[in-house]
Tab-separated table of C-alpha atoms and ligand atoms in Angstrom:
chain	number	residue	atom	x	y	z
A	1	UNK	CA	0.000	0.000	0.000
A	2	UNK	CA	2.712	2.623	0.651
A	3	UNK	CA	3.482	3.020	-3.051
A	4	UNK	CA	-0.041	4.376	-3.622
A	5	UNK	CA	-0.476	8.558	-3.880
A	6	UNK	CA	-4.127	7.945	-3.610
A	7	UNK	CA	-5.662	8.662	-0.063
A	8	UNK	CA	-9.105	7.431	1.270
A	9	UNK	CA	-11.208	8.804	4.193
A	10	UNK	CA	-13.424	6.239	6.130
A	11	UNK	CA	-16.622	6.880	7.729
A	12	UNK	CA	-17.026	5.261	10.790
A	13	UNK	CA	-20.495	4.748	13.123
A	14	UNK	CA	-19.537	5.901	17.029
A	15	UNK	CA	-20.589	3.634	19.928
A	16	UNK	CA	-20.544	-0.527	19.948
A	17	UNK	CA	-20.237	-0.365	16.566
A	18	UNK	CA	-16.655	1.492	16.738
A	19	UNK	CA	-15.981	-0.628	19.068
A	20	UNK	CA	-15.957	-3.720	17.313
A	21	UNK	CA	-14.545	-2.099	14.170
A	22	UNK	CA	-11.256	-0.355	15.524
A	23	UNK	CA	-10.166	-4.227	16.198
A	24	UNK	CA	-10.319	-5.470	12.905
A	25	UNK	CA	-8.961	-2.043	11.146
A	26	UNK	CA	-6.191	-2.978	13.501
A	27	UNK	CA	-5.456	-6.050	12.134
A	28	UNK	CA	-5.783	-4.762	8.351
A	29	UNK	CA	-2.753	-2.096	9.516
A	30	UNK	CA	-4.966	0.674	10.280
A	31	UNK	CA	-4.851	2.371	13.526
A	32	UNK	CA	-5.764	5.681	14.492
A	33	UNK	CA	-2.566	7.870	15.755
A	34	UNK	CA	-4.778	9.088	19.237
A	35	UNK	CA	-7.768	7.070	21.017
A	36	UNK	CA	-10.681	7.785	19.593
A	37	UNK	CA	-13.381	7.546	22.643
A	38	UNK	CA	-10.750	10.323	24.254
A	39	UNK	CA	-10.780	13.223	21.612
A	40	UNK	CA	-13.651	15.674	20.925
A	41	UNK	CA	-12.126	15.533	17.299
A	42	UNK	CA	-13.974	13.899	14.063
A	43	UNK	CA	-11.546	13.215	11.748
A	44	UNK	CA	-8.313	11.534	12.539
A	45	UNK	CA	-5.133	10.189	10.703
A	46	UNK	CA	-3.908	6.583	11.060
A	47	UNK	CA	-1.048	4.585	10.670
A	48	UNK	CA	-1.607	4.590	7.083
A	49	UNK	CA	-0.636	7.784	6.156
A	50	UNK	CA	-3.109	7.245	3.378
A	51	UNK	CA	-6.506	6.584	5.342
A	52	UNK	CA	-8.163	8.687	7.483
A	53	UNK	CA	-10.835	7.958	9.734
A	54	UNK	CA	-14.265	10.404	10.583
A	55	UNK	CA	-16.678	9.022	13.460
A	56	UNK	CA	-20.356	9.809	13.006
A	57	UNK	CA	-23.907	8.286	13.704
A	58	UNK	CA	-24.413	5.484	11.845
A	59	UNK	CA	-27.379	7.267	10.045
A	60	UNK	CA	-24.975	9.852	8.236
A	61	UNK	CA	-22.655	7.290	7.535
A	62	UNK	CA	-24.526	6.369	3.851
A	63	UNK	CA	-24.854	10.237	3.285
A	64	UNK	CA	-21.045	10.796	3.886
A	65	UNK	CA	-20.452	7.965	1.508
A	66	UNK	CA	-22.924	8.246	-0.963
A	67	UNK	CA	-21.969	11.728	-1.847
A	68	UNK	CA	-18.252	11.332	-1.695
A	69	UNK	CA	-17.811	13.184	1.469
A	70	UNK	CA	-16.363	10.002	2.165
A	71	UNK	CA	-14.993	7.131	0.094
A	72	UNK	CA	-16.229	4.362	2.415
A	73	UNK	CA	-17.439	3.591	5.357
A	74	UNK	CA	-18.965	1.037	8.105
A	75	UNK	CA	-22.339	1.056	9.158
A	76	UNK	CA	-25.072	-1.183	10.667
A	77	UNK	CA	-26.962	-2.972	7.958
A	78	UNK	CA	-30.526	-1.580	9.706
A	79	UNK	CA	-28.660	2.235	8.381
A	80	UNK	CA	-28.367	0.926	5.079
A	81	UNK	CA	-31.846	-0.537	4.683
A	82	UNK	CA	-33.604	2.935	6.086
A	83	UNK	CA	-31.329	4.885	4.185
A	84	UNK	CA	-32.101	2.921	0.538
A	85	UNK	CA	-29.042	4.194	-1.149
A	86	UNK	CA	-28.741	2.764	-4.964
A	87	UNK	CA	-25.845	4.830	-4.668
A	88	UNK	CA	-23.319	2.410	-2.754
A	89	UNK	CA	-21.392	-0.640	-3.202
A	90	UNK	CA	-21.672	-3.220	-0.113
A	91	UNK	CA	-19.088	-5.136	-0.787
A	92	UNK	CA	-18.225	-6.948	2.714
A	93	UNK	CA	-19.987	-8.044	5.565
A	94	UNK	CA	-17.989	-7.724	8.940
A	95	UNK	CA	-19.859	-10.109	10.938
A	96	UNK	CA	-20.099	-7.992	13.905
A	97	UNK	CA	-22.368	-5.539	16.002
A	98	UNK	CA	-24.858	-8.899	15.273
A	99	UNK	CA	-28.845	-8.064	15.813
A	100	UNK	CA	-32.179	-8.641	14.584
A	101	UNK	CA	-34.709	-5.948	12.846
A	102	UNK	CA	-37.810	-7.164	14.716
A	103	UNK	CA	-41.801	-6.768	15.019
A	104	UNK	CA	-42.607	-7.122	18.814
A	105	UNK	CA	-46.032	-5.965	20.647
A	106	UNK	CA	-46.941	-6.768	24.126
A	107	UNK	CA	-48.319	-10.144	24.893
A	108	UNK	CA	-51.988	-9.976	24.712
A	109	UNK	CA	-51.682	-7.786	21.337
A	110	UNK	CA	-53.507	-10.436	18.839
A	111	UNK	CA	-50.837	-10.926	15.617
A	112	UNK	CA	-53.958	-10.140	13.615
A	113	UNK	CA	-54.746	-6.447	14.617
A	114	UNK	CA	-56.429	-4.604	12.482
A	115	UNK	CA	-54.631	-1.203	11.916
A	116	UNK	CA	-51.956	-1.746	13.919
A	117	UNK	CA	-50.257	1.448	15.417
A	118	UNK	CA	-46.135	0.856	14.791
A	119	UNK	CA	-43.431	2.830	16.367
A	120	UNK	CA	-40.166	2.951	15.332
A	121	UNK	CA	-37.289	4.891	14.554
A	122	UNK	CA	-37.326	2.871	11.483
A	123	UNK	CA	-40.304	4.289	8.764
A	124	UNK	CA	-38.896	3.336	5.721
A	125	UNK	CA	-38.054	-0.060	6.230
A	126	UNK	CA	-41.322	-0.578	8.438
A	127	UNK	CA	-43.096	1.147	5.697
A	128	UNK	CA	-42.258	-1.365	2.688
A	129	UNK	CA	-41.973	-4.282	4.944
A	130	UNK	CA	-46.165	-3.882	5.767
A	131	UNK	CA	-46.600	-2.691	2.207
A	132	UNK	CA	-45.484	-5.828	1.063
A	133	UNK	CA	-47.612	-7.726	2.989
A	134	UNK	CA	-50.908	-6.124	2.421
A	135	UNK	CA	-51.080	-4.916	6.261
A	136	UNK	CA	-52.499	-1.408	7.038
A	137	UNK	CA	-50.743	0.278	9.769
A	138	UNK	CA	-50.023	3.555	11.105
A	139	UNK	CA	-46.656	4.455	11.511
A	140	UNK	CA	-45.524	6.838	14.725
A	141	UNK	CA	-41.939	8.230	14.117
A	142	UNK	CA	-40.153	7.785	17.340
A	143	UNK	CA	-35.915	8.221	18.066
A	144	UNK	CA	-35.571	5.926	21.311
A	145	UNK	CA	-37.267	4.696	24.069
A	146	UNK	CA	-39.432	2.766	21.785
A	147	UNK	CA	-40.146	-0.126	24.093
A	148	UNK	CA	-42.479	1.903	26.413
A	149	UNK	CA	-44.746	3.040	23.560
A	150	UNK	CA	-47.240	0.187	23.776
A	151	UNK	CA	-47.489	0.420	27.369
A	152	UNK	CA	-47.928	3.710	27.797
A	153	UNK	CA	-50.850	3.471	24.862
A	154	UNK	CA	-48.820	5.057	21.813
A	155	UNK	CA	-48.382	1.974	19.923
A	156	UNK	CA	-49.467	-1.357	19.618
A	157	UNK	CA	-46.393	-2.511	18.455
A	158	UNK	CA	-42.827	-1.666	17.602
A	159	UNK	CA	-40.283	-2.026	14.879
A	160	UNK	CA	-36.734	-2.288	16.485
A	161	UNK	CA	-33.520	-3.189	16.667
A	162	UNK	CA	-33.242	-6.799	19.023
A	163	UNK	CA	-30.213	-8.034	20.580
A	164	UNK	CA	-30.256	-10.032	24.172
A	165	UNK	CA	-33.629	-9.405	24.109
A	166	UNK	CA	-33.448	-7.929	27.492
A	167	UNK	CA	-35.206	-4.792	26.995
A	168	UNK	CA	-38.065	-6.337	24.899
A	169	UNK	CA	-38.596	-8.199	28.032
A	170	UNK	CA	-38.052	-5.576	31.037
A	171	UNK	CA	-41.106	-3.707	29.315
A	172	UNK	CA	-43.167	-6.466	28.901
A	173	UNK	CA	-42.833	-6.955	25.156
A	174	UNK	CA	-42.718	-10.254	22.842
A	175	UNK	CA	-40.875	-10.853	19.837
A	176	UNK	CA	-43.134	-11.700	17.085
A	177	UNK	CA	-41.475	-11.392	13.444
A	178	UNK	CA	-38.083	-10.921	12.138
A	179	UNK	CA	-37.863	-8.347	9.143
A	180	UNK	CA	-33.987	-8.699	8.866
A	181	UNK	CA	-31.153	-9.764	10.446
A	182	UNK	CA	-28.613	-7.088	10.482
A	183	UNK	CA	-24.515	-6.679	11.066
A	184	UNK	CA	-22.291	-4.363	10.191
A	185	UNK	CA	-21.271	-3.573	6.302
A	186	UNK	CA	-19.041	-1.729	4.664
A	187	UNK	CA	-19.964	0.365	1.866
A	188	UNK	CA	-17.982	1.947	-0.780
A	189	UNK	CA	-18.719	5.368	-2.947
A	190	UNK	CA	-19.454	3.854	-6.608
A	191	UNK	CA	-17.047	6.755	-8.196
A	192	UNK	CA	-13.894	6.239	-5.556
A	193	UNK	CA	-14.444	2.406	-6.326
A	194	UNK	CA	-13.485	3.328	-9.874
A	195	UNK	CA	-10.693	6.247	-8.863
A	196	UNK	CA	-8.822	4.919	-5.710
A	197	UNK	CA	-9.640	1.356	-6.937
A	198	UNK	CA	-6.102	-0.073	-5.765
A	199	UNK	CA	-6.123	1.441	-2.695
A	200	UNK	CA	-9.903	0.890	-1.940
A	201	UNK	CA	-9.350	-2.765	-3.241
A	202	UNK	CA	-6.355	-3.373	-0.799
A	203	UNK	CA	-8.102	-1.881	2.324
A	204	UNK	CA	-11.127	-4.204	1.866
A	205	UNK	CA	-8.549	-7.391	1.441
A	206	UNK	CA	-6.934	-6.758	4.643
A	207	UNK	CA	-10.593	-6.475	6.594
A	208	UNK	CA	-11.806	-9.520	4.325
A	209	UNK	CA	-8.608	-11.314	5.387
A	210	UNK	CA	-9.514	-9.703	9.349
A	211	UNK	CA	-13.327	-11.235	9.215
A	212	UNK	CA	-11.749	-14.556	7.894
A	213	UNK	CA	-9.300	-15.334	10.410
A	214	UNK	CA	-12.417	-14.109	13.078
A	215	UNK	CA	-14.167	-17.019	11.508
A	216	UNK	CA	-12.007	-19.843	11.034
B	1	LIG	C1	-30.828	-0.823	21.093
B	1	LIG	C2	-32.260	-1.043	20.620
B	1	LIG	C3	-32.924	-1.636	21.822
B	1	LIG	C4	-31.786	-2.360	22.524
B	1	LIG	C5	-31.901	-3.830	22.274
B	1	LIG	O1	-30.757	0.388	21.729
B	1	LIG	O2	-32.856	0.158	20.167
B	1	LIG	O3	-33.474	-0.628	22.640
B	1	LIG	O4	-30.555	-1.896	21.976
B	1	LIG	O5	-30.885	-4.560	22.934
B	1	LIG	P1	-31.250	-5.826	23.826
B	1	LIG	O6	-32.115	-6.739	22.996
B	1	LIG	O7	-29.902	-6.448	24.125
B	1	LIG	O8	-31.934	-5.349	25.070
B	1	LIG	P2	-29.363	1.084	22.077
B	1	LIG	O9	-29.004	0.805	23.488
B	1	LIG	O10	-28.349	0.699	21.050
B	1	LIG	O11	-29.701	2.616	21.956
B	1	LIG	P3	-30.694	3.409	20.986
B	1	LIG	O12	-32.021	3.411	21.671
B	1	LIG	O13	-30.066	4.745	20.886
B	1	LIG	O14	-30.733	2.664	19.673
């Protein structure tokens, strides 16, 4: 890599998800020069003196990348499916950050309600996933705290993001469909694919060859 003049900035999602990515960057030979969860700053250089790193929500992550503001990045798959880009390659899977998109409603909510009322932070993907089915709901936009909508009477059900399944539970909610099961991807701006191809090409080797040795 260090006979390329090309240089590539990476968008990466802040919290777990950083978490579990900084490890494997590591092992492809990219490591940021300061600690990340320490610095108020966004955009930092690595050990590559060709890559830098920004740190973002994972929602702005697809928006960076689609429009070149980056020329890839990582984000949860759940990002990618709300954010519909047709705009982006996907070209690797990183196996971590592991959940499920789910359905879940409290108990004694039949599965066969009507019009059910659906919170989520989720609209998009809630919104073709009922389409597609025939169902009628009504969709209530929400940003957290989803699992107390049904019990305080906002929502019959939710559309959220499942892990342990421990909050479902501590608010009295069941799981009742999946709509996807999500992990962390990274995604590549279709124009800096064609650019920086050798460099892009070599960064996603080294994390392919990262993910693989996770595996095996
Ligand atoms: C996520 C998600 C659920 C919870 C599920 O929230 O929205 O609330 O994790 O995890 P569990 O099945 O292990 O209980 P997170 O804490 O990431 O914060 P958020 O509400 O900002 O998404």
């Amino acid at each position: 890599m260090s006979t390329v003049t090309e240089s590539v900035t990476i968008a990466l999602t802040r919290g777990r998800i950083l978490k579990e990515t900084l490890p494997l960057l590591r092992e492809a030979g990219i490591e940021p020069l300061e600690d990340m969860s320490r610095s108020r700053k966004l955009k930092f250089a690595t050990s590559l003196d060709q890559v830098s790193l920004l740190v973002m929500r994972g929602s702005d992550v697809p928006v960076y990348v689609e429009n070149g503001a980056a020329d890839m990045g990582v984000a949860g798959k759940d990002m990618l499916l709300e954010y519909g880009g047709e705009g982006l390659y996907e070209p690797l899977d990183l196996g971590i950050a592991r959940c499920r998109l789910m359905i879940a409603a409290p108990r004694e909510v039949p599965a066969s309600s009507a019009r059910l009322r659906v919170a989520t932070k989720f609209t998009g993907i809630a919104k073709r996933w009922f389409a597609e089915q025939g169902r009628q709901v009504e969709l209530i936009k929400l940003n957290g705290a989803l699992e107390i909508a049904p019990a305080m009477g906002l929502a019959d059900a939710i559309v959220d993001i499942v892990d342990t399944g421990n909050t479902l539970r501590a608010n009295g909610l069941e799981p009742r469909e999946t709509i996807a099961e999500i992990s962390s991807r990274v995604i590549v701006n279709k124009a800096s694919m064609k650019i920086k191809s050798q460099l892009i090409r070599a960064i996603l080797e080294r994390l392919a060859a990262s993910v693989n040795r996770r595996a095996s």
